[in-house]
Coordinates of C-alpha atoms and ligand atoms in Angstrom, one line a residue:
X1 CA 0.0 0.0 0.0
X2 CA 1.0 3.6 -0.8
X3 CA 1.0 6.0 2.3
X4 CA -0.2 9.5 2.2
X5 CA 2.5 12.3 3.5
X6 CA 1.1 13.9 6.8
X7 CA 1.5 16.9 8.0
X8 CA 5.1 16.1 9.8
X9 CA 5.8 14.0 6.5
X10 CA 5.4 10.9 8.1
X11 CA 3.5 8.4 6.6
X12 CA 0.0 8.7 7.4
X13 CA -1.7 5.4 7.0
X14 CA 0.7 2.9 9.1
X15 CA -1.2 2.1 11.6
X16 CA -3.9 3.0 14.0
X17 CA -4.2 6.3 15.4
X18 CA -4.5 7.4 19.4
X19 CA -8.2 7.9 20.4
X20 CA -10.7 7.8 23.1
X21 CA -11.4 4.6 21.3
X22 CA -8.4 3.3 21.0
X23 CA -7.4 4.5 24.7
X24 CA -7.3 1.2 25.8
X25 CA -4.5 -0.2 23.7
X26 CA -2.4 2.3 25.5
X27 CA -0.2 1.0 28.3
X28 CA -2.3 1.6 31.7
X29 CA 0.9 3.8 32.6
X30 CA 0.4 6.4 30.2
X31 CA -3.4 7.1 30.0
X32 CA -5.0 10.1 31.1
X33 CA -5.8 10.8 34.6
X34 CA -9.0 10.6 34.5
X35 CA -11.3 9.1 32.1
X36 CA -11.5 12.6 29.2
X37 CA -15.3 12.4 28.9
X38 CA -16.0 13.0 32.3
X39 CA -14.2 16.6 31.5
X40 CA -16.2 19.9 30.8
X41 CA -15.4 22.4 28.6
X42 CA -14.9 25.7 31.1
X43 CA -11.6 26.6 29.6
X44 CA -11.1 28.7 26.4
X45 CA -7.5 28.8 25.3
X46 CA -6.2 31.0 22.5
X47 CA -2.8 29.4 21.2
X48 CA -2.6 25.8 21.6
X49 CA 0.9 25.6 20.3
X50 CA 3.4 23.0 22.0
X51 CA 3.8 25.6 24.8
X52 CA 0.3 25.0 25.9
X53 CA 0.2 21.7 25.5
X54 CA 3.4 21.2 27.7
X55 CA 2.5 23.6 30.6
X56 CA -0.8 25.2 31.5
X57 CA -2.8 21.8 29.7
X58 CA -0.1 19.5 31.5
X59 CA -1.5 21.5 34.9
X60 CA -5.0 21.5 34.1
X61 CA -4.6 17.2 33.3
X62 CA -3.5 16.9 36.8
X63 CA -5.4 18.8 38.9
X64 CA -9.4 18.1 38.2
X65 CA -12.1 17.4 35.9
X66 CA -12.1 20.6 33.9
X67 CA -11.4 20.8 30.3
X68 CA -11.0 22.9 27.9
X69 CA -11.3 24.0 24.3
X70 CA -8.2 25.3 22.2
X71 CA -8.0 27.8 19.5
X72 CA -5.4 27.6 16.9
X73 CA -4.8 31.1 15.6
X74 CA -2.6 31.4 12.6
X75 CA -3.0 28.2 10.8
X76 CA -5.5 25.2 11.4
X77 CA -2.7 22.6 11.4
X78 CA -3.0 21.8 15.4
X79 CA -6.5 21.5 15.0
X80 CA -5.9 19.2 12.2
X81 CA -3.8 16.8 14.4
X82 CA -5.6 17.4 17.5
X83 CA -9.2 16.7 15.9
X84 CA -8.9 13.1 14.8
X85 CA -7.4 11.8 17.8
X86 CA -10.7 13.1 19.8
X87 CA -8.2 16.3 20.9
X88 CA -5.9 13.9 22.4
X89 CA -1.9 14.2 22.6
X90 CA 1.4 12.6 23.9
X91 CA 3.3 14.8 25.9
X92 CA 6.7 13.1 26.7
X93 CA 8.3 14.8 29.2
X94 CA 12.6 13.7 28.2
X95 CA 15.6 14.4 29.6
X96 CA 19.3 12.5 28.5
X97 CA 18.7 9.8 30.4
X98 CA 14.6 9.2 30.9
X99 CA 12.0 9.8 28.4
X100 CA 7.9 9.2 29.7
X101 CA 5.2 9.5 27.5
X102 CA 1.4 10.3 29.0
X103 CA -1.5 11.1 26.9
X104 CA -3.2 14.4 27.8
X105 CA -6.9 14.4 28.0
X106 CA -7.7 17.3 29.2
X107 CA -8.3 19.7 25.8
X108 CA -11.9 18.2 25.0
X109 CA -12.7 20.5 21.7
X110 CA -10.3 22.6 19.5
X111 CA -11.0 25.6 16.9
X112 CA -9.5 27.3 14.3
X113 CA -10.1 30.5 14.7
X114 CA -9.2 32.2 11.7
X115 CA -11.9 30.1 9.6
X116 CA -14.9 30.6 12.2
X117 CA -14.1 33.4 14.7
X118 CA -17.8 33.6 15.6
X119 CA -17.4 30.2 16.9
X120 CA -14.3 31.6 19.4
X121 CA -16.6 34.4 20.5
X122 CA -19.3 31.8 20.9
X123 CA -17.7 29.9 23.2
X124 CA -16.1 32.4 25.3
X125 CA -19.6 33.5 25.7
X126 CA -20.3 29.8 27.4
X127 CA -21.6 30.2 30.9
X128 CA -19.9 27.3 31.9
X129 CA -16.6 29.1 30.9
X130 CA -14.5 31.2 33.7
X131 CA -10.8 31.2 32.3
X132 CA -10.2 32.3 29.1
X133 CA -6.4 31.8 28.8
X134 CA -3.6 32.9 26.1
X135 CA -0.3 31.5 24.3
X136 CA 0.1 33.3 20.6
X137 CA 3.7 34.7 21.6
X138 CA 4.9 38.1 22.3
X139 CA 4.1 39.4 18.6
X140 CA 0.9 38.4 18.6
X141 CA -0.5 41.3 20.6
X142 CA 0.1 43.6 18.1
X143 CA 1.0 46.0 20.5
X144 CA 3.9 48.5 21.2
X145 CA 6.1 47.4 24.2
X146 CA 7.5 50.4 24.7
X147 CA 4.0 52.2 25.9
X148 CA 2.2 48.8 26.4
X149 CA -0.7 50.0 24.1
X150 CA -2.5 48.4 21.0
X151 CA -1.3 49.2 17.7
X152 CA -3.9 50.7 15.9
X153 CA -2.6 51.4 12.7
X154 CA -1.6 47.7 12.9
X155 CA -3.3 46.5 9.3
X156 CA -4.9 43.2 11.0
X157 CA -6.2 45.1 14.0
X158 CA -7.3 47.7 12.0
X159 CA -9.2 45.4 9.9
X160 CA -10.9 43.9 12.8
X161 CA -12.0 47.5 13.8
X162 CA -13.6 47.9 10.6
X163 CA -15.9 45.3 11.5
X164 CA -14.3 42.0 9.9
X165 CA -15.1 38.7 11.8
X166 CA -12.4 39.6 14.5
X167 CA -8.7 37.5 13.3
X168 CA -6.8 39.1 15.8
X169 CA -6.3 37.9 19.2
X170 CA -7.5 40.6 20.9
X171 CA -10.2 41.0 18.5
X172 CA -11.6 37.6 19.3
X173 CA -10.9 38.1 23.2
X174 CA -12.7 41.4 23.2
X175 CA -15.6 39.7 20.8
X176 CA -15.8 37.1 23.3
X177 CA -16.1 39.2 26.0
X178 CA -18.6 41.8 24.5
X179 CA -20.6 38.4 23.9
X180 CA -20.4 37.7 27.6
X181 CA -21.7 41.5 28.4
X182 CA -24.0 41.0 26.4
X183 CA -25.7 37.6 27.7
X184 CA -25.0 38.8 31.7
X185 CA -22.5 35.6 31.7
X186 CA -20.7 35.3 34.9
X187 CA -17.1 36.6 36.0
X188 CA -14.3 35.5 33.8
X189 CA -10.6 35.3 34.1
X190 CA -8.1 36.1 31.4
X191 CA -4.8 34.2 32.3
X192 CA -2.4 35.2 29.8
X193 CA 0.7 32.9 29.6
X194 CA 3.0 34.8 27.6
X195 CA 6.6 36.1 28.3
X196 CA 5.8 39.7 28.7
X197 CA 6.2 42.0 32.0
X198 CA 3.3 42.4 33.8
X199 CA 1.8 40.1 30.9
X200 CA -2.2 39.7 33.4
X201 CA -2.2 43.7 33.5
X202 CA -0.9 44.4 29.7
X203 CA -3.7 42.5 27.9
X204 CA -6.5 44.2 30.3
X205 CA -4.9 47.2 28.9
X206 CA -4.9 46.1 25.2
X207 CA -8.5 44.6 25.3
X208 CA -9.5 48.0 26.8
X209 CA -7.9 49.9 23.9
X210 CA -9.7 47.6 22.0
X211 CA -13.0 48.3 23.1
X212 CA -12.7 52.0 23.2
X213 CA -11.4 52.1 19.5
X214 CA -14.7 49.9 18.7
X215 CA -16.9 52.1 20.1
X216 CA -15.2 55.1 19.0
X217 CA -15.9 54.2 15.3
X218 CA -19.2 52.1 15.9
X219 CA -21.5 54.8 17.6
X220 CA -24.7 53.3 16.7
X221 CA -23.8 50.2 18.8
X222 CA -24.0 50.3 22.6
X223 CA -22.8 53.4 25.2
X224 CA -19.4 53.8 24.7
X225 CA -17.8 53.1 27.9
X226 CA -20.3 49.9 28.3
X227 CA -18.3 47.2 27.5
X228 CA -15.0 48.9 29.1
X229 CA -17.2 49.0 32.6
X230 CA -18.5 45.6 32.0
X231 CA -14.2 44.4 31.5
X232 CA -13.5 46.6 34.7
X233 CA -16.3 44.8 37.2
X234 CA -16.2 41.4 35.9
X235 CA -13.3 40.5 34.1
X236 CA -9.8 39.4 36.1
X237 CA -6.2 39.4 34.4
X238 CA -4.1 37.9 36.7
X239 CA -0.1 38.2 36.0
X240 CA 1.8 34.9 35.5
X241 CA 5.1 33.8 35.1
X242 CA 5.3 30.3 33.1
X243 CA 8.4 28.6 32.3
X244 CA 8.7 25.3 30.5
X245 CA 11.1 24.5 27.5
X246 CA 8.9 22.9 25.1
X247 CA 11.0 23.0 21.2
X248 CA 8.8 22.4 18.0
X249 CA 7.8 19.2 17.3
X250 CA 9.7 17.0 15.1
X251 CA 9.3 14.5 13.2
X252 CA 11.7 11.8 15.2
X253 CA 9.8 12.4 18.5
X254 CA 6.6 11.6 16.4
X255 CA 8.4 8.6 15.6
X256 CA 9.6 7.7 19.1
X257 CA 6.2 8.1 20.9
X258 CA 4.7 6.1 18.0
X259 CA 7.3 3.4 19.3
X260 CA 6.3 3.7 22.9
X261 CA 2.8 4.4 22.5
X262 CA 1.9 1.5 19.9
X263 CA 0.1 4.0 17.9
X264 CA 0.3 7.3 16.2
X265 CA 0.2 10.9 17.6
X266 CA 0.7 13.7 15.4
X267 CA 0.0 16.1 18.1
X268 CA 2.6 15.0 20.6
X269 CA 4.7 17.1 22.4
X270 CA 8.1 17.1 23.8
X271 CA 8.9 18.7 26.7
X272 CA 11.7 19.2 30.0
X273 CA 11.1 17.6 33.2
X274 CA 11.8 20.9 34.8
X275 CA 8.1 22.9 34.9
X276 CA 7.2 26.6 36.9
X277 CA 3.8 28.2 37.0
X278 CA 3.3 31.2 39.3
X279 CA -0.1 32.8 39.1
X280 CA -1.4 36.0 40.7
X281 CA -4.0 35.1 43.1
X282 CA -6.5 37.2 41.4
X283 CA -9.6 35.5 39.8
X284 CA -13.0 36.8 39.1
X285 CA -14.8 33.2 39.1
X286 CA -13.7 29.8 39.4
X287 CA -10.5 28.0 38.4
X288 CA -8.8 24.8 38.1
X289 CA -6.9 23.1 41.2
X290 CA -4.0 23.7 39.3
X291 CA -1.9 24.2 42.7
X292 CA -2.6 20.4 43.1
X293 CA -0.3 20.2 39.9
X294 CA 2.4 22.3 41.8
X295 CA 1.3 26.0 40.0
X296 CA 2.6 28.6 42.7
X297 CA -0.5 31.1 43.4
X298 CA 0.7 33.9 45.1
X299 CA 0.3 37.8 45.5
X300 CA 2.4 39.0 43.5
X301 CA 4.3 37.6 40.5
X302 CA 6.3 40.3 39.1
X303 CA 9.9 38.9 40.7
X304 CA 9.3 35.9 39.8
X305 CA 8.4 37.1 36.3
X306 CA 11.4 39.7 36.1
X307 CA 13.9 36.6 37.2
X308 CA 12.5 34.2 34.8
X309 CA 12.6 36.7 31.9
X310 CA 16.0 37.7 32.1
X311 CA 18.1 35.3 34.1
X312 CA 16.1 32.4 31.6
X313 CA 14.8 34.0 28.4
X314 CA 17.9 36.5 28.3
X315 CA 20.1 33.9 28.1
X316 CA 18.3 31.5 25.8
X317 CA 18.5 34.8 23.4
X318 CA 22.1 35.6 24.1
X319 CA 22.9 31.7 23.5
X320 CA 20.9 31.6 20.3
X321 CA 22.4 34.3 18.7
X322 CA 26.3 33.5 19.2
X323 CA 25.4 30.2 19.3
X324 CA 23.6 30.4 16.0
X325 CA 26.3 33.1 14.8
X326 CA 28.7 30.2 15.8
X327 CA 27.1 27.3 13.6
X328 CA 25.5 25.8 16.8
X329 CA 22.2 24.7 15.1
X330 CA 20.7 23.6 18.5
X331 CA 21.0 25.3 22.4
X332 CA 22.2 22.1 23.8
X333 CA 25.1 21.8 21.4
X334 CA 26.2 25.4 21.6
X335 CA 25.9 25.1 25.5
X336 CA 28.4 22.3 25.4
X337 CA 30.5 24.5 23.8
X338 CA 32.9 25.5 27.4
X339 CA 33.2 29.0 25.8
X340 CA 29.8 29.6 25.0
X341 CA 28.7 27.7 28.3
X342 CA 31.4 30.2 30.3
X343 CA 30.0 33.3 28.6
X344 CA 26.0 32.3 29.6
X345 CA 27.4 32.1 33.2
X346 CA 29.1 34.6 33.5
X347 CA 26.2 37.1 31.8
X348 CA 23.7 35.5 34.4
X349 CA 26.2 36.2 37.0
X350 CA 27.7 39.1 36.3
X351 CA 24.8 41.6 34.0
X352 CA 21.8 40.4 34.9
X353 CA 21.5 38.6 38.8
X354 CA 22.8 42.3 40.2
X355 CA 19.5 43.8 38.3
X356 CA 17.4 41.2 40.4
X357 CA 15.9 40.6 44.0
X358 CA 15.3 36.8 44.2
X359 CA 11.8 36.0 45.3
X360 CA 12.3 34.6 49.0
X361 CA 12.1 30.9 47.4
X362 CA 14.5 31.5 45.1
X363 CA 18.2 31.4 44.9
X364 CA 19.9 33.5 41.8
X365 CA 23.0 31.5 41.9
X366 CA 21.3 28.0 41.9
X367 CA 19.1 29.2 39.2
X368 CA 21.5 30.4 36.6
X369 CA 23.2 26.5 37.2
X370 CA 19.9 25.1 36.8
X371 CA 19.3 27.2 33.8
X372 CA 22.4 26.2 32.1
X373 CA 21.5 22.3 33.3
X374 CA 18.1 23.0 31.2
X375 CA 19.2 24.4 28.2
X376 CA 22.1 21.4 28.4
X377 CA 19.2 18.7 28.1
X378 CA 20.7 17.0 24.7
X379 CA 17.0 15.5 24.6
X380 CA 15.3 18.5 23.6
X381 CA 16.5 19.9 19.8
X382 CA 15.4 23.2 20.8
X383 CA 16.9 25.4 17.3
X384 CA 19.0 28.2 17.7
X385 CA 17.0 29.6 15.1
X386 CA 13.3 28.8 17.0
X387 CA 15.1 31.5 19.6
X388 CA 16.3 33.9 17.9
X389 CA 13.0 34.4 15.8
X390 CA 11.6 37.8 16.7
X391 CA 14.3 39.2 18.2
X392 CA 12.3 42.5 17.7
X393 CA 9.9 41.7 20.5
X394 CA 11.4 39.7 22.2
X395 CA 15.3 41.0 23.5
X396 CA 13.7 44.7 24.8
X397 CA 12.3 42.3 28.3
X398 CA 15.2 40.0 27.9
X399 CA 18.0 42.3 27.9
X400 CA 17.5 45.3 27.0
X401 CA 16.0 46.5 30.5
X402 CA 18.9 44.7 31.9
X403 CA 21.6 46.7 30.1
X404 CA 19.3 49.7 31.0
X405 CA 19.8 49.2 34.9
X406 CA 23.1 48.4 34.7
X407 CA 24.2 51.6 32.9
X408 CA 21.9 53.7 35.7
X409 CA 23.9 51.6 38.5
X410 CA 27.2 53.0 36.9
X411 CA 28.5 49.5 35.9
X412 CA 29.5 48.8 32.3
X413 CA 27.2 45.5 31.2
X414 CA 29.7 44.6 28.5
X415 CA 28.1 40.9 28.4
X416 CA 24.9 41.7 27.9
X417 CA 25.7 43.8 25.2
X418 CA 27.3 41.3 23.6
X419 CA 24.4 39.7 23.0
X420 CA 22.7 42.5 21.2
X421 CA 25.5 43.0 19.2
X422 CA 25.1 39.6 18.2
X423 CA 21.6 40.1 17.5
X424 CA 22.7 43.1 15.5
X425 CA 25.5 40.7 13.6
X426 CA 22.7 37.9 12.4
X427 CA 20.4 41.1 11.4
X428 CA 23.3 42.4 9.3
X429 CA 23.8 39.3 7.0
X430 CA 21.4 36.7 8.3
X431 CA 24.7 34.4 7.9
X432 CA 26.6 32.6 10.2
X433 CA 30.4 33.2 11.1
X434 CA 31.3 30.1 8.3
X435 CA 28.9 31.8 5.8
X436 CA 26.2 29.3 6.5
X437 CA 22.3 30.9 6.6
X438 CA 21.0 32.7 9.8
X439 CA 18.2 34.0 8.4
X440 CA 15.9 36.4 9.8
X441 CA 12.6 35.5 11.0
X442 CA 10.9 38.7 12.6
X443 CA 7.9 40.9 12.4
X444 CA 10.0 44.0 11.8
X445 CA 12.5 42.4 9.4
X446 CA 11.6 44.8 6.4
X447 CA 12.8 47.4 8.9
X448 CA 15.9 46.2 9.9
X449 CA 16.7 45.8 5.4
X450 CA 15.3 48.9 4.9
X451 CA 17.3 50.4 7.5
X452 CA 20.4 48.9 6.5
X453 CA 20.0 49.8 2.7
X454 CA 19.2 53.6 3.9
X455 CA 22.9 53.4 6.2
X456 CA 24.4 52.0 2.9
X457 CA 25.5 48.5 4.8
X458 CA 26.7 46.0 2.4
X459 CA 24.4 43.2 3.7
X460 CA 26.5 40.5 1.6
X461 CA 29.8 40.5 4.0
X462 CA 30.7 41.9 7.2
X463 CA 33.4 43.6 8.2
X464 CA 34.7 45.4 10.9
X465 CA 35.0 49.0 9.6
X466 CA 30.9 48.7 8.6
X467 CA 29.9 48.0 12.3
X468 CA 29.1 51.4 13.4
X469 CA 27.0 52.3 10.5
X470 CA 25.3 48.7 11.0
X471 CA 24.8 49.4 14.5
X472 CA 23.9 53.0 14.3
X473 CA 21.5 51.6 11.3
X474 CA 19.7 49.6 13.6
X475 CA 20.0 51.5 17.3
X476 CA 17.6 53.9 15.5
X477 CA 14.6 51.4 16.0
X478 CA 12.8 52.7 18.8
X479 CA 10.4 49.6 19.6
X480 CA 13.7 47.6 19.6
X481 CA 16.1 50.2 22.0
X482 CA 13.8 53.2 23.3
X483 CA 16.1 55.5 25.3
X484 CA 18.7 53.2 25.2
X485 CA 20.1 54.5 22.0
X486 CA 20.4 58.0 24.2
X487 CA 22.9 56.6 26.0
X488 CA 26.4 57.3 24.6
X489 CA 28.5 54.4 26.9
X490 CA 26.1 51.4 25.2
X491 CA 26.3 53.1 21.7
X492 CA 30.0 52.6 21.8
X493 CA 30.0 49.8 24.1
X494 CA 27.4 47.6 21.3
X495 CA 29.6 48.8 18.4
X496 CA 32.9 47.7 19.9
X497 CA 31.3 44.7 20.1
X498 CA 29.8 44.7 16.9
X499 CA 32.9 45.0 15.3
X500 CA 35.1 42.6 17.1
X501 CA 31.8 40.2 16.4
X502 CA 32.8 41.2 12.6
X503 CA 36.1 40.8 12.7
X504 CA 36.7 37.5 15.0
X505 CA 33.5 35.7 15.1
X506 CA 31.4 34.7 17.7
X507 CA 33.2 32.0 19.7
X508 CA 36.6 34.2 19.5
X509 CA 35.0 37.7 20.8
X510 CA 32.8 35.2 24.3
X511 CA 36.7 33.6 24.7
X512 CA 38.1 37.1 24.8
X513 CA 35.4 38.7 27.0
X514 CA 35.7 35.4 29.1
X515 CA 39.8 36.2 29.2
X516 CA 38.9 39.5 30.1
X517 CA 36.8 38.9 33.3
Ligands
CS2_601 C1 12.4 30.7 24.4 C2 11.2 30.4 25.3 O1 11.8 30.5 22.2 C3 12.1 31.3 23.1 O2 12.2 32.5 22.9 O3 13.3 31.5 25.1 O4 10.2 29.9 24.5 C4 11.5 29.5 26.5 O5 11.9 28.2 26.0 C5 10.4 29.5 27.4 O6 10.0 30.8 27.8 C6 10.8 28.6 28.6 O7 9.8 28.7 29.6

């Protein structure tokens, strides 16, 4: 027989498929729970990408009956995968030595929201649904970090304000909840699980923009401030911090549950052992157990959040781009590298722990080890490249505001930089030290080219005596720097960097800052 191609290129026809049906052939060990029809739908969740499915689905599995219903945003693949199996999924949880499959039951229903947003409204309107919660990724708020407000110009928001079926994220949130006001539905909680500061009280402040922007050019529809009052009395947005490392799928961990499994998942996820939730203890109705799963509710989240983002996600992005600039293709490889290794320490230690006040369960120290242990896991092909995408929206939280206190303490953060400038070096020729590709995969990459063109850069080779146009080129980008491009000490520190990035390559100019320190 000939086999059909799925979506991971994997044959599609060998073989039966996981199922509540098929549940049974499933070794007792790795089933569900609890039985995945006894499970409600009182969840909506916008994003089910593998970051869902390895984290806030993993702690709603464990800790009750409730279930919920995903929304896939930009593409209906997921819902594709997730739909025949009856929505359910392998997560297998790997590190070098152990690798345990268990099949997720807990996402009952999934959407596509870009072919029926009525249907995401709909069923954010559900009575029975009191958390509404969101993974679509820093760029998918559409929003400018530096004031924290929507972009209205934005062409897809500005489409959904002309009165399209909403395709945006907030769009559909805001639908949602007008469809709520509009029904007297109870209390709902928004729990965005995305890596941005203060991420609960950002999207209250982006659906709010939202809904005054609607009613500003819809005046026939209800009194202006309605829905705005209605968000203010009955809606929570609880902060969060999340952190689990969970790469894209590929197409040998499809073959490897398949193996331990005995049937096929094409929605399975691969994941760390290592797994952090802290929510704000701030809901408007009710919510999953999900402290029975370990999830950390406390009062407040932000340094927990402002560790996690920089002591973690700044050095994921420091190690992607020299690591990438390197020829690393994946974290764990360019983290075996000592040099690379010595330089993520020492940024950790050095730029970014002074810039934090541990939470009083947390030690700095043991968490930049245990950071370095994580990214280390050779089990998890976690790309360089997946990283270093949208570098734009991503390294202003990471580092940026890192480098910014340093500077105002009167200490010279010359590894952090380093990391920009490395940003800045796969920018200028989306190449690799050896010449290989690094391309560019970012919201704002016409900007950066266009930039560059405008400076004159010669985006085919680099060299050292281009680096202070390529850096003053880019340190123009307001959403990417803000006021940091005022300051005079990171302008020269980034394009001494920058240059000795151009001239000796990435593992050369970590070794000489590690020489240095
Ligand atoms: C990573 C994060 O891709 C990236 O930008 O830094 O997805 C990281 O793996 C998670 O935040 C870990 O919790």
């Amino acid at each position: 027989m000939t086999g059909t191609t799925g979506p991971f290129g994997i044959n599609d026809d060998g073989g039966p498929r996981l199922s509540l049906a098929g549940l049974t052939r499933v070794p007792a060990a790795y089933r569900p729970a609890i039985d995945p029809r006894q499970r409600r739908v009182r969840i909506v969740h916008l994003g089910i990408g593998a970051f869902h499915r390895a984290h806030q689905a993993y702690y709603t599995e464990e800790s009750g009956d409730w279930g919920s219903c995903g929304v896939t945003q930009r593409s209906p693949r997921v819902a594709q995968q997730l739909a025949p199996q009856d929505c359910l999924y392998t997560l297998l949880v790997r590190d070098s030595e152990d690798a345990s499959p268990r099949v997720i039951g807990a996402v009952r229903e999934v959407l596509y929201g870009g072919g029926d947003p009525a249907a995401v409204a709909a069923r954010i309107a559900d009575p029975e649904v009191s958390i509404v919660s969101l993974t679509v990724s820093e760029k998918g708020y559409r929003y400018d970090p530096a004031t924290r407000r929507l972009r209205l110009t934005d062409q897809e928001i500005a489409a959904d304000l002309a009165g399209r079926p909403p395709r945006t994220v907030i769009g559909q949130l805001t639908a949602g909840l007008a469809a709520r006001a509009a029904t007297g539905a109870a209390p709902v909680t928004v729990v965005c699980c995305d890596n941005l500061p203060a991420n609960g009280p950002t999207v209250r402040g982006l659906v709010l923009d939202y809904a005054h922007a609607w009613a500003a050019r819809h005046p026939g529809g209800a009194r202006p401030g309605a829905l705005p009052d209605w968000i203010g009395a009955q809606v929570a947005f609880p902060a969060t911090m999340v952190d689990r490392i969970a790469p894209a799928t590929t197409d040998a961990d499809l073959a490897d549950v398949a193996a331990l499994l005995g049937m096929r998942d094409l929605a399975a996820v691969v994941t760390e052992p290592f797994t952090q939730w802290v929510i704000e203890d701030s809901f408007a109705g009710p919510r999953p157990a999900w402290e029975r799963a370990g999830a950390q509710l406390v009062p407040d989240v932000e340094p927990y959040e402002k560790v996690k983002l920089r002591m973690l996600n700044g050095t994921h992005s420091a190690v992607a781009y020299l690591g990438g600039l390197a020829g690393y293709e994946f974290i764990a490889g360019a983290v075996a590298d000592d040099v690379l290794a010595g330089y993520a320490q020492l940024l950790m230690t050095a730029d970014i722990a002074p810039t934090l006040t541990a939470p009083p369960d947390m030690d700095l120290g043991e968490y930049a080890a245990q950071v370095l242990r994580r990214f280390g896991n050779t089990a998890l092909r976690y790309r360089c490249a997946q990283v270093a995408m949208d570098g734009s929206q991503k390294l202003p939280y990471r580092l940026r505001d890192t480098i910014a206190d340093r500077l105002a303490a009167g200490a010279t953060p010359v590894r952090a930089t380093l990391a920009f400038a490395a940003w800045m070096r796969h920018v200028w020729t989306q190449r690799a030290d050896d010449g290989r590709p690094f391309p560019v995969d970012d919201p704002m990459a016409d900007v950066f080219r266009a930039r560059l063109a405008e400076a004159g850069v010669d985006g085919e080779s680099v060299s050292a005596g281009q680096a202070g146009r390529v850096a003053g080129a880019l340190l123009g980008i307001s959403a990417v720097f803000g006021e940091l491009a005022e300051s005079a000490v990171f302008r020269e520190l980034v394009t001494e960097q920058l240059s000795r990035l151009a001239r000796d390559g990435a593992r050369r100019t970590a070794a000489a800052l590690l020489a240095e320190a």
